mmCIF file of C-alpha atoms and ligand atoms in Angstrom:
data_model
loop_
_atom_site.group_PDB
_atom_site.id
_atom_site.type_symbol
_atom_site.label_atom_id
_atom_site.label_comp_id
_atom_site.label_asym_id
_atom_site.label_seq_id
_atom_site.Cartn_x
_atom_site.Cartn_y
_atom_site.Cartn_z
ATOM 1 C CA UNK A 1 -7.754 10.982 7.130
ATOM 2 C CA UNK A 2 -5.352 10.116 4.238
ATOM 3 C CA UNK A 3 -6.724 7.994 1.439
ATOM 4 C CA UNK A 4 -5.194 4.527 0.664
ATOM 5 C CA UNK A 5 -2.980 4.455 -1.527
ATOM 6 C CA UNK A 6 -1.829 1.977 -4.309
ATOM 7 C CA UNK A 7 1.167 3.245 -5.848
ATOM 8 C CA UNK A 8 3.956 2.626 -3.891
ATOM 9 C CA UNK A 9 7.185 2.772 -5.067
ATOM 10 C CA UNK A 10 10.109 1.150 -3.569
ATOM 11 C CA UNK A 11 11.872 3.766 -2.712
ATOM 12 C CA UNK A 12 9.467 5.391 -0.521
ATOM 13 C CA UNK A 13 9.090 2.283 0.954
ATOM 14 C CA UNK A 14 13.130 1.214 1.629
ATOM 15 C CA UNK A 15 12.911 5.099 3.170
ATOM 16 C CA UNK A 16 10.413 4.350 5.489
ATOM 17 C CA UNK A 17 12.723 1.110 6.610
ATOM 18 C CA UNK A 18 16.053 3.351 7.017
ATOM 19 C CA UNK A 19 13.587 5.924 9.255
ATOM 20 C CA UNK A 20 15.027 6.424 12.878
ATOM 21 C CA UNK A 21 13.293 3.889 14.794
ATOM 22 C CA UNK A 22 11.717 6.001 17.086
ATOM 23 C CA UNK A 23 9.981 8.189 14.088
ATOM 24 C CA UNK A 24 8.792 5.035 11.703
ATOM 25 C CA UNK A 25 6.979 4.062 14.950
ATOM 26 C CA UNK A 26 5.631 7.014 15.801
ATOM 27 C CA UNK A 27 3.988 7.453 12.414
ATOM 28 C CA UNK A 28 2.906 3.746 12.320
ATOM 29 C CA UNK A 29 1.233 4.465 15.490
ATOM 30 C CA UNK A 30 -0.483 8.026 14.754
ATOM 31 C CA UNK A 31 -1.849 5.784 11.677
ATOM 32 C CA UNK A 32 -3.055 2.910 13.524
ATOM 33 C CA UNK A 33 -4.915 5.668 16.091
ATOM 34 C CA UNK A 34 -6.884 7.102 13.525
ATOM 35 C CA UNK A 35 -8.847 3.898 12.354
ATOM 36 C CA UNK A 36 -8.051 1.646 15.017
ATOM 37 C CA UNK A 37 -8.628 1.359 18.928
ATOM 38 C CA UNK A 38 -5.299 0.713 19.741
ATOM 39 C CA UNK A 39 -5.806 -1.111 22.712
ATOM 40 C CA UNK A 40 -7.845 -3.906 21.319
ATOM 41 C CA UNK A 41 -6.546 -7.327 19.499
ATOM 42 C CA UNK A 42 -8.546 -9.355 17.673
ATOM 43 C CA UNK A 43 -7.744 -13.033 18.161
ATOM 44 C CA UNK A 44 -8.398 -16.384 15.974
ATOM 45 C CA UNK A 45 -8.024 -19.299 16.636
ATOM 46 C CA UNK A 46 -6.283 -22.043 14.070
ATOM 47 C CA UNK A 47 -6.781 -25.524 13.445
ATOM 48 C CA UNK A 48 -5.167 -28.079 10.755
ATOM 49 C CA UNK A 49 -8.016 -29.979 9.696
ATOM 50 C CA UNK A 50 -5.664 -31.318 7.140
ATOM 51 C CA UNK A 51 -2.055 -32.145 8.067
ATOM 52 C CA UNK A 52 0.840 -33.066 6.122
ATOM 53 C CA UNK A 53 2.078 -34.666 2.916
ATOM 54 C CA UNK A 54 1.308 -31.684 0.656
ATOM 55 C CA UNK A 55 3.035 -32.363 -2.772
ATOM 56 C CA UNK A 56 3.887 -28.691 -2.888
ATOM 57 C CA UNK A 57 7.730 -28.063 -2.130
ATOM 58 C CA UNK A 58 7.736 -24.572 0.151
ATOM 59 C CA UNK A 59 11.108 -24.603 1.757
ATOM 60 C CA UNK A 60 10.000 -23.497 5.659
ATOM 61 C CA UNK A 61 7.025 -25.914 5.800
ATOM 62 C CA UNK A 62 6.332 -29.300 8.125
ATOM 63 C CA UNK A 63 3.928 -30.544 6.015
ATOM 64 C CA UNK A 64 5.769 -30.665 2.736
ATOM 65 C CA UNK A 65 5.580 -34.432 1.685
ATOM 66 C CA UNK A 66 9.442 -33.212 0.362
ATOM 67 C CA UNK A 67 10.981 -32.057 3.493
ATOM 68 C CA UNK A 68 11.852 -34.368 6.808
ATOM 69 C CA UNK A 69 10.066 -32.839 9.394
ATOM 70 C CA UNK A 70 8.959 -35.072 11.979
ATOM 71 C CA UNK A 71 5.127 -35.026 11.478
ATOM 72 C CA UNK A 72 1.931 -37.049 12.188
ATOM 73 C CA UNK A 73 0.148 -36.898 9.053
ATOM 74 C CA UNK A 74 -3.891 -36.387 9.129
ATOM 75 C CA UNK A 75 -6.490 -36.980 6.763
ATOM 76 C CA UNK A 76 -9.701 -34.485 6.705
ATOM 77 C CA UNK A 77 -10.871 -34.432 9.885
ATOM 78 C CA UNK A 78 -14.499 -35.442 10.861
ATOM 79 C CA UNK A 79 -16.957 -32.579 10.949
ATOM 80 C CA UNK A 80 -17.676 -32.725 14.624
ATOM 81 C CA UNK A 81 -13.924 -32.799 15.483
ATOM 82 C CA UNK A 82 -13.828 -29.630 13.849
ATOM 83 C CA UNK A 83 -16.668 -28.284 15.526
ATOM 84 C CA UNK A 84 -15.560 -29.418 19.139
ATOM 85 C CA UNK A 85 -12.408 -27.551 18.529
ATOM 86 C CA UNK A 86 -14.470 -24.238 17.411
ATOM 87 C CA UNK A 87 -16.413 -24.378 20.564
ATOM 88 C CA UNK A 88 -13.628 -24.819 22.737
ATOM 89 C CA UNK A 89 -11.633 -21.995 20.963
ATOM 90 C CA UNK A 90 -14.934 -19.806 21.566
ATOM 91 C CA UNK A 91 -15.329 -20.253 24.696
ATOM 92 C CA UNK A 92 -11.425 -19.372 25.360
ATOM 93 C CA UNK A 93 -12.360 -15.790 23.791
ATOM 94 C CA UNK A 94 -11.731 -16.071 19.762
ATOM 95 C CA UNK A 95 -13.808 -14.414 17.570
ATOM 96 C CA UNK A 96 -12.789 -16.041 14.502
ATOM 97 C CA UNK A 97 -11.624 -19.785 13.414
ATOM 98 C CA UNK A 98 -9.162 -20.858 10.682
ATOM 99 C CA UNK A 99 -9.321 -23.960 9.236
ATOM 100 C CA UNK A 100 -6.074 -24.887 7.422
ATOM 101 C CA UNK A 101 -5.372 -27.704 4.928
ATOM 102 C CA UNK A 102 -1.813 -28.921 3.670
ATOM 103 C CA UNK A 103 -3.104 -29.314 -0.252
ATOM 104 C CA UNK A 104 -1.578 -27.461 -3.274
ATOM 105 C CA UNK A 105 -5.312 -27.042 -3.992
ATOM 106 C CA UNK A 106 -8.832 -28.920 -2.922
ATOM 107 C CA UNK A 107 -10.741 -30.954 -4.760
ATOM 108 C CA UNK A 108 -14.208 -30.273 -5.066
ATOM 109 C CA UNK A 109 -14.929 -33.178 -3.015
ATOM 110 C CA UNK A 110 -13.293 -32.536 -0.378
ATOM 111 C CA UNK A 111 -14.355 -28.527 -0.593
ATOM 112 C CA UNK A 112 -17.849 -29.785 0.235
ATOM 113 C CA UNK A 113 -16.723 -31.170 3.442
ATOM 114 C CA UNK A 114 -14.548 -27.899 4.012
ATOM 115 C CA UNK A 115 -18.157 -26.406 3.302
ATOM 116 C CA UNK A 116 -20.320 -28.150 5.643
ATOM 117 C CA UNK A 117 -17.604 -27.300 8.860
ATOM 118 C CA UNK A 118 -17.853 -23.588 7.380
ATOM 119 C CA UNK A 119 -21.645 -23.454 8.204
ATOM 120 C CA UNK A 120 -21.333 -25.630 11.349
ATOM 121 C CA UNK A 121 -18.547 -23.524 12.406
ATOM 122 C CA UNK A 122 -20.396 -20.053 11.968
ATOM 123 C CA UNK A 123 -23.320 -21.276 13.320
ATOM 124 C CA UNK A 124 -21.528 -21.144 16.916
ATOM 125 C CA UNK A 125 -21.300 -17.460 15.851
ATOM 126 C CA UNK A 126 -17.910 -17.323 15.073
ATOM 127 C CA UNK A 127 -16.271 -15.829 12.223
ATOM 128 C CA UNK A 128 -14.679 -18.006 9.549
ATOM 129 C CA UNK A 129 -11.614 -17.990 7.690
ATOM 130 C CA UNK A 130 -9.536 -21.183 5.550
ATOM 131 C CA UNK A 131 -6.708 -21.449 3.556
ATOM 132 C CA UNK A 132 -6.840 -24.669 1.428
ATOM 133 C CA UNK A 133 -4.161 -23.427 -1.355
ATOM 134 C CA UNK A 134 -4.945 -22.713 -4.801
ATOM 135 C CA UNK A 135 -8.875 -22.314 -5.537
ATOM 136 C CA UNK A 136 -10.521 -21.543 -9.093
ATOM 137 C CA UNK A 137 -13.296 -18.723 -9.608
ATOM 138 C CA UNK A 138 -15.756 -20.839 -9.544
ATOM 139 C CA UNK A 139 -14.457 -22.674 -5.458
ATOM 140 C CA UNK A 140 -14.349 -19.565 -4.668
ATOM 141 C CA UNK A 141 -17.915 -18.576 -5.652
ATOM 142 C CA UNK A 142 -19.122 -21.501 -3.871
ATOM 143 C CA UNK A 143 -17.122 -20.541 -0.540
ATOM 144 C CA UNK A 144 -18.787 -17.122 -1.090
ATOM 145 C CA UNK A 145 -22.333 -18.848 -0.723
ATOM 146 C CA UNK A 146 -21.560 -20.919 2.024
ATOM 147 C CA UNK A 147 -21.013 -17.771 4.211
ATOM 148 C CA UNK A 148 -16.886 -17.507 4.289
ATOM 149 C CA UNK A 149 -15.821 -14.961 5.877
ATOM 150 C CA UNK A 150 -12.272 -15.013 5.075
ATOM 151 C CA UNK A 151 -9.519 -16.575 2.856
ATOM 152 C CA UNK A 152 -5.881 -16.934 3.900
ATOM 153 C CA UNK A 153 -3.411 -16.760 0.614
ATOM 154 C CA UNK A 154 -0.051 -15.534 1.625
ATOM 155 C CA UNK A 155 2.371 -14.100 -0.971
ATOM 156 C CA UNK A 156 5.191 -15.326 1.702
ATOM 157 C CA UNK A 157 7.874 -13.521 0.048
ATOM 158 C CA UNK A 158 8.922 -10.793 -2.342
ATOM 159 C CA UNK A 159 9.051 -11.728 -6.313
ATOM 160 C CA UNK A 160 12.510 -11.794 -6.402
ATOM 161 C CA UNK A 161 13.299 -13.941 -3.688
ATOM 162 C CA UNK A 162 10.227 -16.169 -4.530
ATOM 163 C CA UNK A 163 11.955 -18.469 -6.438
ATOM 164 C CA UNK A 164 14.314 -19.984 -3.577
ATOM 165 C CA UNK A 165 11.404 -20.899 -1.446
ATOM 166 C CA UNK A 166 8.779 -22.902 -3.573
ATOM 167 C CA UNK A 167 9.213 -23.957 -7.169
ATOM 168 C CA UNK A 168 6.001 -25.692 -7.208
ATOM 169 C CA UNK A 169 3.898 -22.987 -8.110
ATOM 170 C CA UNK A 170 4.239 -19.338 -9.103
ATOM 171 C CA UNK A 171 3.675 -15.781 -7.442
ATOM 172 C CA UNK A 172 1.458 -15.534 -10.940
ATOM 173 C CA UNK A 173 -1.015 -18.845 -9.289
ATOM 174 C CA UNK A 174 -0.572 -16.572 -5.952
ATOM 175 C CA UNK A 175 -2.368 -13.632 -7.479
ATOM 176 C CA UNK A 176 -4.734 -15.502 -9.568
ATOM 177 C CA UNK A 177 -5.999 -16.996 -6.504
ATOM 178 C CA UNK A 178 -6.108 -13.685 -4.682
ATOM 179 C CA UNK A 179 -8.200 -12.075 -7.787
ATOM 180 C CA UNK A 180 -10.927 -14.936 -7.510
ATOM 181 C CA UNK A 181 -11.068 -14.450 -3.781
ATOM 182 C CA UNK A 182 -11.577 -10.603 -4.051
ATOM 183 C CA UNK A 183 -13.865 -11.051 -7.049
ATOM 184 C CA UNK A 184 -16.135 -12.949 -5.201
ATOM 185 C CA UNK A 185 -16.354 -10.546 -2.782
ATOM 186 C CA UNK A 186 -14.439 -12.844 0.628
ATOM 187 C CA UNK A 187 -12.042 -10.595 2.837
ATOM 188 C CA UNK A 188 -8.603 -11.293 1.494
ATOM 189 C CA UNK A 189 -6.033 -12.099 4.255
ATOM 190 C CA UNK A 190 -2.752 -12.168 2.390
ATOM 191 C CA UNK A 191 1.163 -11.677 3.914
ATOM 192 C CA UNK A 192 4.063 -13.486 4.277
ATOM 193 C CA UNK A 193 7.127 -14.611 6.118
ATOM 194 C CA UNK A 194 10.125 -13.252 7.268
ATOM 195 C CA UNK A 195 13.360 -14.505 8.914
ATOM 196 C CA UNK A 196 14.097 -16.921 5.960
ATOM 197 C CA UNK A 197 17.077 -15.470 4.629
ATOM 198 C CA UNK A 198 15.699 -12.505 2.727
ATOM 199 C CA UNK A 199 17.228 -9.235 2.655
ATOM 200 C CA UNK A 200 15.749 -5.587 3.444
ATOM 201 C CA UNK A 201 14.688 -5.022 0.091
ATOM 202 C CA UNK A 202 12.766 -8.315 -0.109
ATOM 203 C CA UNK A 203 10.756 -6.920 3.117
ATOM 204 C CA UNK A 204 10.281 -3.639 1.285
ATOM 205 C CA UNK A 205 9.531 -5.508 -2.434
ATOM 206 C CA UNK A 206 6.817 -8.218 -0.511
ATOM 207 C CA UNK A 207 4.918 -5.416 1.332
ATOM 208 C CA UNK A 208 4.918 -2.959 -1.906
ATOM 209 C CA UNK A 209 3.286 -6.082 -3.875
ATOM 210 C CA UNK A 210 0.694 -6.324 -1.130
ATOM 211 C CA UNK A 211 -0.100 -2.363 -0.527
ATOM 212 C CA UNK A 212 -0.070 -2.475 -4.513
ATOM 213 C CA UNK A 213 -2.745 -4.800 -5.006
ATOM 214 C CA UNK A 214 -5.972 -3.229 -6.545
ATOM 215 C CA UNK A 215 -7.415 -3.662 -2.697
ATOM 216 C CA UNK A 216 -5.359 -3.850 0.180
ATOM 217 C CA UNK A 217 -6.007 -7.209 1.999
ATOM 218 C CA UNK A 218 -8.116 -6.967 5.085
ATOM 219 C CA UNK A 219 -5.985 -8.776 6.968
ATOM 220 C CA UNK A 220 -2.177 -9.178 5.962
ATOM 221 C CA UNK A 221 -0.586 -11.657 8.612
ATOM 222 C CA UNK A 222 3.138 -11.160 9.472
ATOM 223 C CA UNK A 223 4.803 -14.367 10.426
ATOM 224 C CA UNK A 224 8.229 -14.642 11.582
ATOM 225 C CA UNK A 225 9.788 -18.071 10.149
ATOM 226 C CA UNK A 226 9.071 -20.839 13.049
ATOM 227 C CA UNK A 227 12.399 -22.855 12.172
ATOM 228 C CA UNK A 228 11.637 -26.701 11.379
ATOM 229 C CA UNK A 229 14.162 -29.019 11.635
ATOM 230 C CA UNK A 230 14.128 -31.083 8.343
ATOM 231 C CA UNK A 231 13.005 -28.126 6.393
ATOM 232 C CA UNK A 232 15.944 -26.487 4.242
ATOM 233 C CA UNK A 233 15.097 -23.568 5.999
ATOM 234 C CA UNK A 234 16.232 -25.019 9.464
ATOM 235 C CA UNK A 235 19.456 -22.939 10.146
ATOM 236 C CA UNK A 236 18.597 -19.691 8.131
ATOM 237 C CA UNK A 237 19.720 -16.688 9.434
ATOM 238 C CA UNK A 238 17.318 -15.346 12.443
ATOM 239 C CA UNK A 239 15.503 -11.954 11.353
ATOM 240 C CA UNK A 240 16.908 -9.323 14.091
ATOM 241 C CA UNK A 241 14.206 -8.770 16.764
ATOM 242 C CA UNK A 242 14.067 -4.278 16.136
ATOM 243 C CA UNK A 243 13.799 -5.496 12.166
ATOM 244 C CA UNK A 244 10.379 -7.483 12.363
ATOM 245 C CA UNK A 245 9.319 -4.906 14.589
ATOM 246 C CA UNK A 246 9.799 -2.425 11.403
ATOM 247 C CA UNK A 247 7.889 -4.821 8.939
ATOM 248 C CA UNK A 248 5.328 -4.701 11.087
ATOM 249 C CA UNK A 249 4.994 -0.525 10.869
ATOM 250 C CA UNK A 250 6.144 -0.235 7.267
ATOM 251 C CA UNK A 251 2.710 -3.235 6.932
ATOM 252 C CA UNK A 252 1.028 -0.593 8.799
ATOM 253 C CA UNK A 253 1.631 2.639 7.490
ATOM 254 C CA UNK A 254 1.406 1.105 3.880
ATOM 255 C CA UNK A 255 -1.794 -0.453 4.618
ATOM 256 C CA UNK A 256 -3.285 1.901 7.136
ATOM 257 C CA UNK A 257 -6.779 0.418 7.511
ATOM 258 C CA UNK A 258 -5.876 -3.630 7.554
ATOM 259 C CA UNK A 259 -5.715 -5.805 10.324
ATOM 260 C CA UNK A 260 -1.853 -5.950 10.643
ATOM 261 C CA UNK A 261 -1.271 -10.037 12.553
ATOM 262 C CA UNK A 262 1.462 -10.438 14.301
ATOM 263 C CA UNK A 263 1.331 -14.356 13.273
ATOM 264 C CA UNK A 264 3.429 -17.643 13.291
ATOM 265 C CA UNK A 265 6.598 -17.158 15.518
ATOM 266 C CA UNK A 266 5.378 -15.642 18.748
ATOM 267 C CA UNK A 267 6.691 -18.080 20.735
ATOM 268 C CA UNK A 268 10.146 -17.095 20.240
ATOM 269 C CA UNK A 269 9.341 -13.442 21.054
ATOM 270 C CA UNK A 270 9.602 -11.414 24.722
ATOM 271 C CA UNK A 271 6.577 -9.745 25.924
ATOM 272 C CA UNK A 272 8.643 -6.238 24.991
ATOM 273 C CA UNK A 273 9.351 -7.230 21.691
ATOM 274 C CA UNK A 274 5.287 -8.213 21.072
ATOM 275 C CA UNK A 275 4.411 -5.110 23.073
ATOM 276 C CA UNK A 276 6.662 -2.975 20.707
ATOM 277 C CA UNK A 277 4.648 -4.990 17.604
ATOM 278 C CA UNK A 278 1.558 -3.736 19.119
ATOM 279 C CA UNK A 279 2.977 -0.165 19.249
ATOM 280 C CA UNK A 280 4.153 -0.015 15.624
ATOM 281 C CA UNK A 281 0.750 -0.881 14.353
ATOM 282 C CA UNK A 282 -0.194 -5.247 14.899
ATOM 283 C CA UNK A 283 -3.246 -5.059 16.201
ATOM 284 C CA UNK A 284 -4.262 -9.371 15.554
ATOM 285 C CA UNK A 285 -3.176 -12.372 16.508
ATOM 286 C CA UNK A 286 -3.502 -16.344 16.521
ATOM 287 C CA UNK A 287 -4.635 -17.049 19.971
ATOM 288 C CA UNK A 288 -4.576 -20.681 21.488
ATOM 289 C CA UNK A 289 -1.176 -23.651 22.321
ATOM 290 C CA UNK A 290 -1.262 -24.209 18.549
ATOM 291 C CA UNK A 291 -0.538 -22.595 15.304
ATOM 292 C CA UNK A 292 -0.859 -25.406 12.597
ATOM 293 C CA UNK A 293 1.350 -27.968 13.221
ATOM 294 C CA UNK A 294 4.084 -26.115 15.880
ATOM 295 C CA UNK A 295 3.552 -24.067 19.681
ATOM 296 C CA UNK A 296 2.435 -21.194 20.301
ATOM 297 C CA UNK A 297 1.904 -19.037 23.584
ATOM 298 C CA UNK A 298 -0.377 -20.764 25.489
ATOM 299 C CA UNK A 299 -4.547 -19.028 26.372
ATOM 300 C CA UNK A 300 -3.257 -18.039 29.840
ATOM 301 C CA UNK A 301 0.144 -16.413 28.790
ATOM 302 C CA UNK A 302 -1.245 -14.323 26.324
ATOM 303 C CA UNK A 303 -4.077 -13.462 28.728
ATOM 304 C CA UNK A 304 -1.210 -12.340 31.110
ATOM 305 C CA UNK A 305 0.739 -10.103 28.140
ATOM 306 C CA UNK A 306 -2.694 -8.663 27.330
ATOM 307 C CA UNK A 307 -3.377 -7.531 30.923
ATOM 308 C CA UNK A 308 0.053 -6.215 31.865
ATOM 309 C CA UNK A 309 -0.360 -4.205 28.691
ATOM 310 C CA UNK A 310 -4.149 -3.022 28.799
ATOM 311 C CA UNK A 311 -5.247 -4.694 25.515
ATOM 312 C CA UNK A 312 -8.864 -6.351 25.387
ATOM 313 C CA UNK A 313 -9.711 -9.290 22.958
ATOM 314 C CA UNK A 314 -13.406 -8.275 23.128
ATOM 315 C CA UNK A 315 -14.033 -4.682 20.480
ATOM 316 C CA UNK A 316 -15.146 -2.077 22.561
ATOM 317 C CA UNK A 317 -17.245 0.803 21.187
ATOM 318 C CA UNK A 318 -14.697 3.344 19.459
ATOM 319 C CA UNK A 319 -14.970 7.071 19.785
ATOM 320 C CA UNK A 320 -12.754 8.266 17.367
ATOM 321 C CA UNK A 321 -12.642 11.964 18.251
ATOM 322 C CA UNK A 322 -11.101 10.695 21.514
ATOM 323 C CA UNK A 323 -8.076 8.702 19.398
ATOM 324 C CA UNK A 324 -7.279 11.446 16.370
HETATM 325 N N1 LIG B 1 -1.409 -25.253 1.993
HETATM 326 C C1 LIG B 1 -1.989 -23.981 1.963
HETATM 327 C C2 LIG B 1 -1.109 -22.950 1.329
HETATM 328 O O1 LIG B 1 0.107 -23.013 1.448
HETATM 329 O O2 LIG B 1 -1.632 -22.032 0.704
HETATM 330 C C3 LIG B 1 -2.491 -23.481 3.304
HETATM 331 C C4 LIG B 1 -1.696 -23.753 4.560
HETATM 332 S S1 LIG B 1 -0.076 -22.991 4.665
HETATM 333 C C5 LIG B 1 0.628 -23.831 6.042
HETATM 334 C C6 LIG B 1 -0.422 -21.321 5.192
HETATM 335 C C7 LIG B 1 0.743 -20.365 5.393
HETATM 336 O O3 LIG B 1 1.388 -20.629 6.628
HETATM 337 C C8 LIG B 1 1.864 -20.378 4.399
HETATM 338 O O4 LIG B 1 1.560 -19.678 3.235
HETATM 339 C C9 LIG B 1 2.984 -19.686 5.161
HETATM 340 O O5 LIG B 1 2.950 -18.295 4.914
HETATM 341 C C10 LIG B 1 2.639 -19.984 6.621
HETATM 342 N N2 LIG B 1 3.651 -20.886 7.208
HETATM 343 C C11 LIG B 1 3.777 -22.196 6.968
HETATM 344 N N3 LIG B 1 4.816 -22.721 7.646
HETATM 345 C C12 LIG B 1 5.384 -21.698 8.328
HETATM 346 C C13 LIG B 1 6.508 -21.603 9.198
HETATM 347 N N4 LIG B 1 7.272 -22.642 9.474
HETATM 348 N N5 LIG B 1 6.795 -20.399 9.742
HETATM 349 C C14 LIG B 1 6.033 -19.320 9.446
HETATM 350 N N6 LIG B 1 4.965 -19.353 8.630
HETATM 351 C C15 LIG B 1 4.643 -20.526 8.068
HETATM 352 C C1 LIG B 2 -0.585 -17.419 8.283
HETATM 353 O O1 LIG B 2 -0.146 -16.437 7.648
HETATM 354 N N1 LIG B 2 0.042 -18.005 9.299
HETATM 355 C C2 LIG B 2 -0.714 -19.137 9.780
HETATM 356 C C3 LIG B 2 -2.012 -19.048 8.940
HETATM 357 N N2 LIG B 2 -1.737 -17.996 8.022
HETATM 358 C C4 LIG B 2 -2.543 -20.229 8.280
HETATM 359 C C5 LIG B 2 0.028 -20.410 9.704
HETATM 360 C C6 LIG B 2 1.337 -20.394 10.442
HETATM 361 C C7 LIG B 2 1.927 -21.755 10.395
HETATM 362 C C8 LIG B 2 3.147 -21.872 11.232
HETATM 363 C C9 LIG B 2 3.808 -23.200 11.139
HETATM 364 C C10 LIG B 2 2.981 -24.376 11.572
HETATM 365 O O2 LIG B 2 2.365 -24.332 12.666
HETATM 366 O O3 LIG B 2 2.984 -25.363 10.852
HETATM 367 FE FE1 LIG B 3 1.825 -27.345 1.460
HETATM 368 FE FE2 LIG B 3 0.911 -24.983 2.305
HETATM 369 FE FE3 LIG B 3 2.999 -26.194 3.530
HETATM 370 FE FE4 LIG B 3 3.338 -25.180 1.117
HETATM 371 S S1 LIG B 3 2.810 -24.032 2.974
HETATM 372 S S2 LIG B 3 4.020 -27.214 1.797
HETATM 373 S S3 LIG B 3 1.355 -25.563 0.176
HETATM 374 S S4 LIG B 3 0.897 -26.907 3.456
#
């Protein structure tokens, strides 16, 4: 099996992009077979247990206090709201819950909250993932204790581009964040977004900064833009359907042994399009009517796509002989 590797240039990585379609996906998919069952998805489940008026200023977001979106705002949930919605969300088949907050960063304060629905939440024996913005070494210590077993910080977007979606912090505060996460030892689950605008080369320059990271994330979610009216990104130009199915195998062979999650924007994707997704090396996904604050495919639809295309939600012991 080939090693990981860490020193992608971008030129390997725009050629892997201008591949015939029909040979990027057949090496993103001889990839995904070696360390992967490729019939099984593994599905979370996300709740906002913070929504809206977040001071930060990211151009494709609802919950931007800057933007117009029309949205209810929420304080911190109570703990056994949060807990009632991790049941339910087990019992619908999730293995792991994600507990979002709309901050630029938490207070301590309110981290111990986050804390206590971290414990309550794995003790229903699911696993447990948040993304509360910005955290310093020593949150992230503490989130380590409590148990967490993942931490969503997205790059969203390549370096260059950075700078027309969010002014309110750096991709510098991105990584920092990232480093403390790693450093105390919490799966990383860092992507992006595409479909805002961006060019090719910002697809190739966001996934080299992620498969050049000093470990690859565990998890790197790809999430096609969900367009908000009364976000300045309502209007941008719509990422061509065969295009995110790329990102997804570039993601894939670049990162051969992370979960690749076909994320945020399902809803406005046919089953082929998902099923080709799958193919090319996506092999997660959020799973339940809601995303944060928008749709997404309902329990029962996704139950259908997974049965007309043989996928299981539940890991199934992996013989790998049998997949090489
Ligand atoms: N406030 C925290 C932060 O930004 O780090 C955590 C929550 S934030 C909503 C989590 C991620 O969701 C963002 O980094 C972005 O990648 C993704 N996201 C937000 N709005 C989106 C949209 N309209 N379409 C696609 N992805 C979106
Ligand atoms: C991620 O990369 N996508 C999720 C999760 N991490 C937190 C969020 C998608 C949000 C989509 C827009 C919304 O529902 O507000
Ligand atoms: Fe706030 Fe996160 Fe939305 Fe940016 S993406 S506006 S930080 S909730």
């Amino acid at each position: 099996m080939n090693s990981l590797r860490h020193d992608w240039t971008r030129s390997e990585i725009s050629a892997l992009f201008a591949l015939p379609f029909n040979d990027l996906l057949f090496q993103a998919h001889q990839l995904h077979r070696q360390r992967f069952d490729p019939n099984y998805v593994q599905v979370s489940t996300l709740l906002s247990i913070k929504t809206g008026a977040c001071p930060e200023d990211c151009a494709y977001c609802s919950q931007s206090a800057r933007n117009q979106a029309d949205l209810e705002r929420e304080r911190l949930l109570p703990l056994a709201e949060v807990v009632e919605k991790a049941r339910t969300a087990k019992q619908n088949g999730a293995s792991r819950f994600c507990m979002g907050a709309a901050w630029r960063s938490p207070t301590d304060k309110n981290l111990d909250k986050v804390i206590a629905m971290v414990e309550a939440v794995q003790a229903l024996g699911l696993e447990t993932c948040l993304t509360l913005g910005m955290l310093t070494r020593a949150q992230t210590q503490r989130l380590k204790q409590a148990g967490l077993d993942y931490y969503n910080h997205n790059l969203d977007t390549s370096p260059e581009y950075y700078g027309e979606i969010i002014t309110t912090r750096t991709y510098q505060d991105r990584l920092d964040t990232l480093e403390y996460v790693r450093e105390a030892g919490i799966n990383v689950c860092c992507g992006g977004i595409v479909g805002m605008g961006e060019q090719l080369e910002d697809r190739a320059s966001l996934l080299q900064q992620l498969a050049n990271l000093p470990t690859h994330p565990e998890s790197v979610p790809i999430n096609m833009l969900v367009q908000i009216e009364g976000t300045p990104l309502h209007g941008a130009e719509e990422i061509d359907a065969l295009d995110f199915v790329r990102t997804i195998a570039v993601a894939r062979i670049l990162m051969p042994a992370s979960w690749v999650r076909l994320s945020a924007g399902r809803t406005a994707m046919s089953d082929e399009m998902q099923a080709l997704c799958f193919f090319a090396g996506a092999n997660s996904i959020f799973y339940g009517d809601k995303l944060l604050t928008t749709a997404n495919p309902d329990e029962h639809k996704d139950r259908m796509l997974f049965d007309k295309l043989g996928l299981n939600m539940t890991e199934q012991e992996l013989d790998r002989t049998a997949n090489a």
